Coordinates of C-alpha atoms in Angstrom, one line a residue:
K216 CA 22.0 22.0 -31.6
H217 CA 20.0 23.2 -28.6
P218 CA 20.3 25.8 -25.9
C219 CA 21.8 25.2 -22.4
G220 CA 19.0 24.4 -19.9
H221 CA 20.1 27.2 -17.6
T222 CA 18.0 30.4 -17.9
N223 CA 19.6 33.1 -20.1
C224 CA 22.7 31.1 -21.0
P225 CA 23.8 31.9 -24.6
A226 CA 25.6 28.5 -25.1
T227 CA 24.4 26.1 -27.7
L228 CA 25.0 22.3 -27.3
R229 CA 25.1 19.2 -29.4
H230 CA 24.8 16.9 -26.4
G231 CA 23.6 17.1 -22.8
A232 CA 21.3 19.5 -21.0
Y233 CA 23.7 22.1 -19.7
C234 CA 27.0 23.8 -20.9
P235 CA 30.1 22.7 -18.9
E236 CA 29.9 25.7 -16.5
H237 CA 26.2 25.2 -15.7
Q238 CA 26.6 21.4 -15.5
R239 CA 29.2 21.9 -12.7
Q240 CA 26.9 24.3 -11.0
R241 CA 24.0 21.8 -11.2
E242 CA 26.1 19.0 -9.9
H243 CA 27.2 21.2 -7.0
E244 CA 23.5 22.0 -6.2
L245 CA 22.6 18.3 -6.3
Y246 CA 25.5 17.5 -4.0
V247 CA 24.5 20.2 -1.5
Q248 CA 20.9 19.1 -1.4
R249 CA 21.7 15.3 -1.0
P250 CA 19.2 13.5 1.2
E251 CA 22.0 12.5 3.6
R252 CA 21.7 16.0 5.0
D253 CA 18.4 15.2 6.6
G254 CA 19.9 12.6 8.9
F255 CA 17.9 9.6 7.5
Y256 CA 20.9 7.6 6.6
Q257 CA 22.5 8.2 10.0
S258 CA 19.5 7.0 12.0
A259 CA 19.7 3.9 14.0
R260 CA 16.6 2.5 12.3
W261 CA 18.2 2.9 8.9
R262 CA 21.4 1.3 10.0
R263 CA 19.6 -1.7 11.4
F264 CA 17.4 -2.0 8.3
R265 CA 20.4 -1.7 6.0
K266 CA 22.3 -4.4 7.9
L267 CA 19.3 -6.8 7.4
I268 CA 19.0 -6.1 3.7
L269 CA 22.8 -6.7 3.2
A270 CA 22.6 -9.9 5.2
E271 CA 19.8 -11.2 3.1
Q272 CA 21.3 -10.0 -0.2
P273 CA 25.1 -10.1 0.2
I274 CA 25.7 -10.0 -3.6
C275 CA 25.1 -7.0 -5.9
V276 CA 21.8 -7.9 -7.6
A277 CA 22.7 -5.9 -10.8
C278 CA 26.1 -7.6 -11.1
E279 CA 24.6 -11.0 -10.4
A280 CA 22.0 -10.5 -13.1
H281 CA 25.0 -10.2 -15.5
G282 CA 26.8 -13.2 -14.2
R283 CA 29.3 -11.4 -11.9
V284 CA 29.7 -12.1 -8.2
V285 CA 30.4 -8.7 -6.5
P286 CA 29.8 -8.0 -2.8
A287 CA 26.9 -5.6 -2.1
T288 CA 27.9 -2.6 -0.1
D289 CA 24.9 -0.2 -0.6
V290 CA 21.2 -0.5 -0.1
D291 CA 19.2 1.1 -2.9
H292 CA 15.7 2.4 -2.8
I293 CA 14.1 1.1 -6.0
E294 CA 11.5 3.8 -5.9
P295 CA 13.5 6.9 -4.7
R296 CA 13.1 7.6 -1.0
L297 CA 12.3 11.3 -1.6
A298 CA 9.6 10.4 -4.1
R299 CA 8.1 7.6 -2.0
P300 CA 8.9 8.1 1.7
D301 CA 6.2 5.6 2.6
L302 CA 8.5 2.9 1.1
A303 CA 11.7 3.9 2.9
F304 CA 11.7 0.8 5.1
E305 CA 9.9 -1.6 2.8
P306 CA 12.2 -4.5 2.0
T307 CA 10.5 -5.1 -1.4
N308 CA 11.5 -1.5 -2.4
C309 CA 15.2 -2.1 -1.6
Q310 CA 17.9 -3.9 -3.4
A311 CA 21.6 -4.6 -2.5
L312 CA 24.1 -3.1 -4.9
C313 CA 27.8 -2.7 -5.1
H314 CA 29.0 0.9 -4.8
G315 CA 29.7 1.3 -8.5
C316 CA 26.2 0.1 -9.5
H317 CA 24.5 2.2 -6.8
S318 CA 26.4 5.3 -7.9
R319 CA 25.5 4.9 -11.5
K320 CA 21.8 4.3 -10.8
T321 CA 21.6 7.2 -8.4
R322 CA 23.3 9.6 -10.9
L323 CA 21.1 8.5 -13.8
E324 CA 18.0 8.6 -11.7
A325 CA 18.8 12.2 -10.6
R326 CA 18.9 13.2 -14.3
Q327 CA 15.6 11.4 -15.1
V328 CA 13.6 12.3 -12.0
G329 CA 14.8 15.8 -11.2
R330 CA 16.6 17.3 -8.3
P331 CA 15.3 17.4 -4.8
V332 CA 13.6 20.6 -3.9
I333 CA 12.3 22.1 -0.6
S334 CA 8.5 22.6 -0.7
S335 CA 6.8 25.7 0.8
G336 CA 6.1 23.6 3.9
G337 CA 9.8 22.9 4.3
E338 CA 9.5 19.2 3.2
R339 CA 11.9 17.7 0.7
T340 CA 10.2 16.5 -2.4
L341 CA 11.2 15.7 -6.0
S342 CA 10.6 18.4 -8.6
V343 CA 9.3 15.8 -11.1
A344 CA 8.2 12.2 -10.6
G345 CA 9.8 9.7 -13.0
P346 CA 10.1 6.0 -13.8
T347 CA 12.5 3.7 -12.0
Y348 CA 15.7 3.6 -13.9
E349 CA 16.6 0.4 -15.8
F350 CA 20.3 -0.3 -16.5
P351 CA 21.2 -0.3 -20.3
R352 CA 21.9 -3.7 -21.9
N353 CA 25.4 -2.8 -22.8
W354 CA 26.2 -1.5 -19.3
V355 CA 29.0 -3.3 -17.4
P356 CA 27.9 -3.9 -13.7
G357 CA 30.4 -2.9 -11.1
S358 CA 32.3 -0.7 -13.5
M359 CA 31.4 2.7 -11.9
G360 CA 29.2 3.5 -14.9
G361 CA 31.0 2.1 -17.8
V362 CA 29.1 1.1 -20.9
Q363 CA 30.8 -1.1 -23.5

């Protein structure tokens, strides 16, 4: 057993970083601080770039690697945009994923990398740099996060 990751929380856990109450609070904080709030994903430049990537990669690359043909709907930054803003429009740093694969990768990366924070200069950065997430071998692509 280990303590909840929230400061001064008396809960002890067998699994996970936070007790259920603080896990909900952390997820809410992550949602409120989502990068969409900065307007990047609504910009005309991003919409054009996204359209090009999806035209070049119409099939989810994660599903395709597992023998499934699932239409790509999301463009993923392989190195997270907040960690590497210089690669935001670099095609080699982007991959086309279905929504289920992208949601799972984003959620797991957020746990690995840390939550976005606002620096003293007002810029959004990541609290901790981390490795690019690799999908587990027993993960079922397109399954909204299911592992079998």
